Short mmCIF file of C-alpha atoms in Angstrom, two decimals:
data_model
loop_
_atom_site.label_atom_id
_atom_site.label_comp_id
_atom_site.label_asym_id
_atom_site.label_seq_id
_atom_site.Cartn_x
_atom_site.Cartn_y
_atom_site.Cartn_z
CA UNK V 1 41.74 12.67 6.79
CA UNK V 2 41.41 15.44 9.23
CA UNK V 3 40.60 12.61 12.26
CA UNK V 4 43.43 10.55 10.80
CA UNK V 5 46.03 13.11 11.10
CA UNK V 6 44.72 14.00 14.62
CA UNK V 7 43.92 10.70 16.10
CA UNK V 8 47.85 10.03 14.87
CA UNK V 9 49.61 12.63 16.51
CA UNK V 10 47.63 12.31 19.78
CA UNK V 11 48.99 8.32 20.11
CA UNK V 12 52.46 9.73 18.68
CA UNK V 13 52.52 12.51 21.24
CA UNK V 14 51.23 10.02 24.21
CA UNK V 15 53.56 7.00 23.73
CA UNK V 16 56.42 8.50 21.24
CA UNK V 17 59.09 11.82 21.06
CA UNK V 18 60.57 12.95 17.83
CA UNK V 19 64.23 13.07 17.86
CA UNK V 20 65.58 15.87 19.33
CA UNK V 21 63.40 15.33 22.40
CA UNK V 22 64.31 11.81 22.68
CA UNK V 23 67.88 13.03 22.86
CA UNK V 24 67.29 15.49 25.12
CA UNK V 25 66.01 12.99 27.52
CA UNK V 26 68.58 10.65 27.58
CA UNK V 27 70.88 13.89 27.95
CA UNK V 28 72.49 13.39 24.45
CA UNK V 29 72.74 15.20 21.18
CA UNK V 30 70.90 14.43 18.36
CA UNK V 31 74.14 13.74 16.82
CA UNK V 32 75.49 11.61 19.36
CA UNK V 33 71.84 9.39 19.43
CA UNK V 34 72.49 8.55 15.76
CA UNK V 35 75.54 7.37 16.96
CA UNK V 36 74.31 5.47 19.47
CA UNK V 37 71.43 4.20 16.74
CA UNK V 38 74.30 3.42 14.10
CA UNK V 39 76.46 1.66 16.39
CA UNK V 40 74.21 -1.28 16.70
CA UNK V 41 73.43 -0.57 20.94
CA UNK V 42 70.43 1.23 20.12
CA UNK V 43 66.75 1.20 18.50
CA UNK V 44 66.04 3.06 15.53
CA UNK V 45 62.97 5.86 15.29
CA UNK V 46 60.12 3.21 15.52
CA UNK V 47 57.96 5.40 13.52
CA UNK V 48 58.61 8.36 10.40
CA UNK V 49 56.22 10.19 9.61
CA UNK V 50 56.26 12.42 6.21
CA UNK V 51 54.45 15.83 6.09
CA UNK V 52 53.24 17.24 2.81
CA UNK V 53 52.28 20.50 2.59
CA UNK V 54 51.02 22.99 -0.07
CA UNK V 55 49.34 26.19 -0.23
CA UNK V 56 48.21 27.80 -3.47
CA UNK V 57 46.41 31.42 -4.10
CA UNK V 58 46.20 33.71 -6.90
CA UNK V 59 49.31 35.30 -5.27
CA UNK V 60 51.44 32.26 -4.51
CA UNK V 61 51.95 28.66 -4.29
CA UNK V 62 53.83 27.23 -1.96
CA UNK V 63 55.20 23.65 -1.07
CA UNK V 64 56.87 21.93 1.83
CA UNK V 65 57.89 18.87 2.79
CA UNK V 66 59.33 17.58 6.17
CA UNK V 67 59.71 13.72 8.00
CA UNK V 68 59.91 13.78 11.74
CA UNK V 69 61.42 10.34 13.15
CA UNK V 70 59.48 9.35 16.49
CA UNK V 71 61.48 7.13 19.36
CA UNK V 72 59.79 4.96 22.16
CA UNK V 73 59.89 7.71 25.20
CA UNK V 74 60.63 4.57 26.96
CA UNK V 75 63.75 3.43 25.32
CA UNK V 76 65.26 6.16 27.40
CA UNK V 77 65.57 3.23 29.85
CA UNK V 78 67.54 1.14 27.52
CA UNK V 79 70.12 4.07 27.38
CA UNK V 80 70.16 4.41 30.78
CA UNK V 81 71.32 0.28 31.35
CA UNK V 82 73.88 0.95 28.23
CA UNK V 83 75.81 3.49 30.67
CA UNK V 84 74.95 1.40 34.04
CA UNK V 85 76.54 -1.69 32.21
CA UNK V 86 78.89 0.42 30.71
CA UNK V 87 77.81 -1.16 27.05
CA UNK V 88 80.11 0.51 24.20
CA UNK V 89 79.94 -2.52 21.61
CA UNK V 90 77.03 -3.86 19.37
CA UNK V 91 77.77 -7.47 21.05
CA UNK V 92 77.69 -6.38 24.61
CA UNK V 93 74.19 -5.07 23.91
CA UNK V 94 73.05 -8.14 22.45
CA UNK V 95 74.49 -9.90 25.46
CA UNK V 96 72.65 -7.44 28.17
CA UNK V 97 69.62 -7.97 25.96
CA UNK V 98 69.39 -11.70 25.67
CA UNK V 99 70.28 -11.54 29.73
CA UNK V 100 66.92 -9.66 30.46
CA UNK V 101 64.96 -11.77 28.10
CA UNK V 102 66.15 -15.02 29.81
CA UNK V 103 65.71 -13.89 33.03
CA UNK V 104 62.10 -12.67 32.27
CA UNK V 105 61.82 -15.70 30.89
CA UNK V 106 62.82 -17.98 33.82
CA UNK V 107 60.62 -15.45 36.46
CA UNK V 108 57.30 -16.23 34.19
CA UNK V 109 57.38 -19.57 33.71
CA UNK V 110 58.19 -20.09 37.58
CA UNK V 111 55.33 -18.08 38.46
CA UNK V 112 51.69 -19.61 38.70
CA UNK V 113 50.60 -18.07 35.55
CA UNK V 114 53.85 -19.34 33.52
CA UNK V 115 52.73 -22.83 35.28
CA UNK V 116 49.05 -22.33 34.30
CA UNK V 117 50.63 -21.93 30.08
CA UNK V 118 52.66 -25.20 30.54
CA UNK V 119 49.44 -27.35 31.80
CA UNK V 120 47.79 -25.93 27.92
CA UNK V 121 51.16 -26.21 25.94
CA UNK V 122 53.69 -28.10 28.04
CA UNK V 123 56.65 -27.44 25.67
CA UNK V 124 56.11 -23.57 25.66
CA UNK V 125 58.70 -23.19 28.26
CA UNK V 126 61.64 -24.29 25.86
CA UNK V 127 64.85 -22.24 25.73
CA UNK V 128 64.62 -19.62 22.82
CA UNK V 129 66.99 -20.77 20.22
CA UNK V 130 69.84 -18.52 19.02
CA UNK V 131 68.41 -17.87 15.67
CA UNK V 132 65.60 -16.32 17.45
CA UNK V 133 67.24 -14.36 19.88
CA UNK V 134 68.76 -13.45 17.20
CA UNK V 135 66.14 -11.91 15.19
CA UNK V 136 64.29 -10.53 18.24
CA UNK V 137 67.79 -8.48 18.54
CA UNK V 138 67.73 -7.12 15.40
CA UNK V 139 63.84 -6.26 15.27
CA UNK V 140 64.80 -4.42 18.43
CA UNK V 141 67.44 -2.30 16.81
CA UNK V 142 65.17 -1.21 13.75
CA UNK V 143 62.74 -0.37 16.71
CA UNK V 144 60.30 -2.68 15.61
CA UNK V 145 58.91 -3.65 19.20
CA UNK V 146 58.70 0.34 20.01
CA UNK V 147 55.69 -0.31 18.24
CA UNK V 148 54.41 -3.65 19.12
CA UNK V 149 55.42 -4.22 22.83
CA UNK V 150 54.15 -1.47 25.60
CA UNK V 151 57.42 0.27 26.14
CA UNK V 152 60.10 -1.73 23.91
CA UNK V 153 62.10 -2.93 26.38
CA UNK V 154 63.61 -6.41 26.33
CA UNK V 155 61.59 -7.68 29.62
CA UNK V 156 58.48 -6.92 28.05
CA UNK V 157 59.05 -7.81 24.82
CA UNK V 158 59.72 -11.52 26.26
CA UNK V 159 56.11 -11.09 27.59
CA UNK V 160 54.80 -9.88 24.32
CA UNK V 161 55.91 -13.07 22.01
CA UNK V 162 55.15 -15.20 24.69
CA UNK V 163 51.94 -14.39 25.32
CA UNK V 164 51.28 -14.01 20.99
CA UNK V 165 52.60 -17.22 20.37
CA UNK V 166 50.66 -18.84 23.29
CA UNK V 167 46.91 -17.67 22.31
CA UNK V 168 47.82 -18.18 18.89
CA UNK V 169 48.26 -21.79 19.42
CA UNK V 170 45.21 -22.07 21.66
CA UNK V 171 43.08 -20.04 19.10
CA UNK V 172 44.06 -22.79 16.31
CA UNK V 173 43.63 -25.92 18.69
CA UNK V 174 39.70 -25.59 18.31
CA UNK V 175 39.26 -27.18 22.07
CA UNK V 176 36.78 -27.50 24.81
CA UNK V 177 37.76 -25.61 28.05
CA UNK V 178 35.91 -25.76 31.72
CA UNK V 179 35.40 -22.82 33.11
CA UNK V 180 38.91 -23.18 35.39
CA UNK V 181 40.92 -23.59 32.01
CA UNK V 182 38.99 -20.87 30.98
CA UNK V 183 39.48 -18.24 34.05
CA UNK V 184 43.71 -18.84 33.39
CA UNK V 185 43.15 -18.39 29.77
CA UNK V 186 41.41 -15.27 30.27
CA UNK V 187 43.99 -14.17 33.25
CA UNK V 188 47.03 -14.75 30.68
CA UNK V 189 45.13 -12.45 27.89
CA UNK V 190 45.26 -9.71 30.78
CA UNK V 191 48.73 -10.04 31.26
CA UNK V 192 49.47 -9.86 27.49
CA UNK V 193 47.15 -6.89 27.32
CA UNK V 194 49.64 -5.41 29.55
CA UNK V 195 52.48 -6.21 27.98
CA UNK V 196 51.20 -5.38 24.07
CA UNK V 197 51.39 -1.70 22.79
CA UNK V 198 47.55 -0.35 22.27
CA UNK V 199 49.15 0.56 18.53
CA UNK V 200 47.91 3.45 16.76
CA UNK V 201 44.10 3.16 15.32
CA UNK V 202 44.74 2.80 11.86
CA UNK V 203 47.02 -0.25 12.69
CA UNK V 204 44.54 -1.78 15.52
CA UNK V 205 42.31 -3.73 13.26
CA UNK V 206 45.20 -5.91 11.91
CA UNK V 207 47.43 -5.86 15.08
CA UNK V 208 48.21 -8.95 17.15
CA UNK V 209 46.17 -6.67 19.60
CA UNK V 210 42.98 -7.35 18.19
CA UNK V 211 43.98 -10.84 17.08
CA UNK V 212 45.17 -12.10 20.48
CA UNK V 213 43.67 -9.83 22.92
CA UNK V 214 40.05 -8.39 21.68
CA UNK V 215 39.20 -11.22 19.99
CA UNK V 216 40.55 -14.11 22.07
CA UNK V 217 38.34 -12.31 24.76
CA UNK V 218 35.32 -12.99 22.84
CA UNK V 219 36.08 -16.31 21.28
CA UNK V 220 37.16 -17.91 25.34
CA UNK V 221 34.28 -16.35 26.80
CA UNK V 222 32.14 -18.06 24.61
CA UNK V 223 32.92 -21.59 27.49
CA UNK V 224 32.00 -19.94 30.42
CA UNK V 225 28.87 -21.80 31.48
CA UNK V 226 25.55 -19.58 32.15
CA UNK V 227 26.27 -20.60 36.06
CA UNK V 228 29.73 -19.37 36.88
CA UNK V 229 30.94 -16.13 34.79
CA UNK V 230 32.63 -14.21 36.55
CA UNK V 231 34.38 -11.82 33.55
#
């Protein structure tokens, strides 16, 4: 229990700040963050953590309880393009998101990599559809991808289901790869790995981390030929 508690507040302390620091960062109040949080423009706390704490003796017992919200230090960033973009409504976020995502979207697929996914899955490139913006928006608000994603921020969170839903579909194909295909494969798990959060340890073992990243390692390794590894 005693690691548990510690190896939590060391990944909440290197990736996270509780509330009133958040604020103070983007140079609001705590009030005026809830605000913020309730008017639909920005995340929620992407993690609450609960306290329990009791002390008993022959003299006393005593109880407390207390629950700290954490925020993504790096949603900071989102604030910031709220007040560059001068964003006051719940629909003018949604719009500035979904303009990021696209855009990341567009830049990857352009790029050699993004070229490397269509010659695997050559319909991967497809347009979102609105129902899934959609939902990415409002996992985003409850500060879902704070958690998931390396800094929750809508570029990267493009990256994030992109890369998910791409070695997922390779993982269940159950193909043959050369050693080329094999090289890309393992290039596009590094660029996920940059993209995905490193999640706290107790949520590693059934995080798309270790699905798509540590494992897929291991399982596309497995083609490289004895005569040309070069990973």
């Amino acid at each position: 229990m005693t690691n548990f508690i510690t190896d939590i507040q060391s990944y909440l302390q290197s990736y996270f700040q509780p509330t009133n620091t958040h604020a103070a960062a983007c140079a609001l109040s705590e009030d005026e963050l809830e605000q913020l949080i309730a008017s639909g423009t920005y995340p929620s706390a992407s993690y609450q953590v609960q306290h329990h704490f009791q002390c008993t003796s022959f003299v006393a017992d005593k109880k407390q309880h207390t629950n700290q919200a954490w925020h993504r230090s790096s949603h900071q960033n989102w604030h910031q393009a709220l007040k560059q973009n001068h964003i006051k409504t719940e629909t003018q976020a949604f719009e500035l998101f979904t303009s990021i995502y696209l855009e990341a979207h567009q830049v990857h697929f352009d790029s050699p990599l993004g070229q490397a996914m269509q010659h695997f899955w050559p319909t991967i490139a497809t347009l979102p559809e609105e129902v899934y913006l959609n939902a990415s928006w409002s996992y985003f608000q409850q500060g879902v991808y704070g958690v998931c994603s390396r800094d929750g921020l809508p570029e990267t969170i493009f990256k994030k289901q992109c890369g998910v839903k791409f070695i997922d579909h390779l993982m269940a194909q159950q193909a043959q790869f050369s050693n080329v295909e094999v090289e890309q494969i393992l290039q596009i798990i590094d660029w996920l790995d940059h993209a995905a959060a490193p999640f706290a340890p107790h949520e590693t073992a059934t995080s798309s981390r270790q699905r798509c990243i540590i494992n897929a390692r291991i399982h596309f390794r497995q083609f490289l030929t004895a005569d040309n590894i070069s990973r």
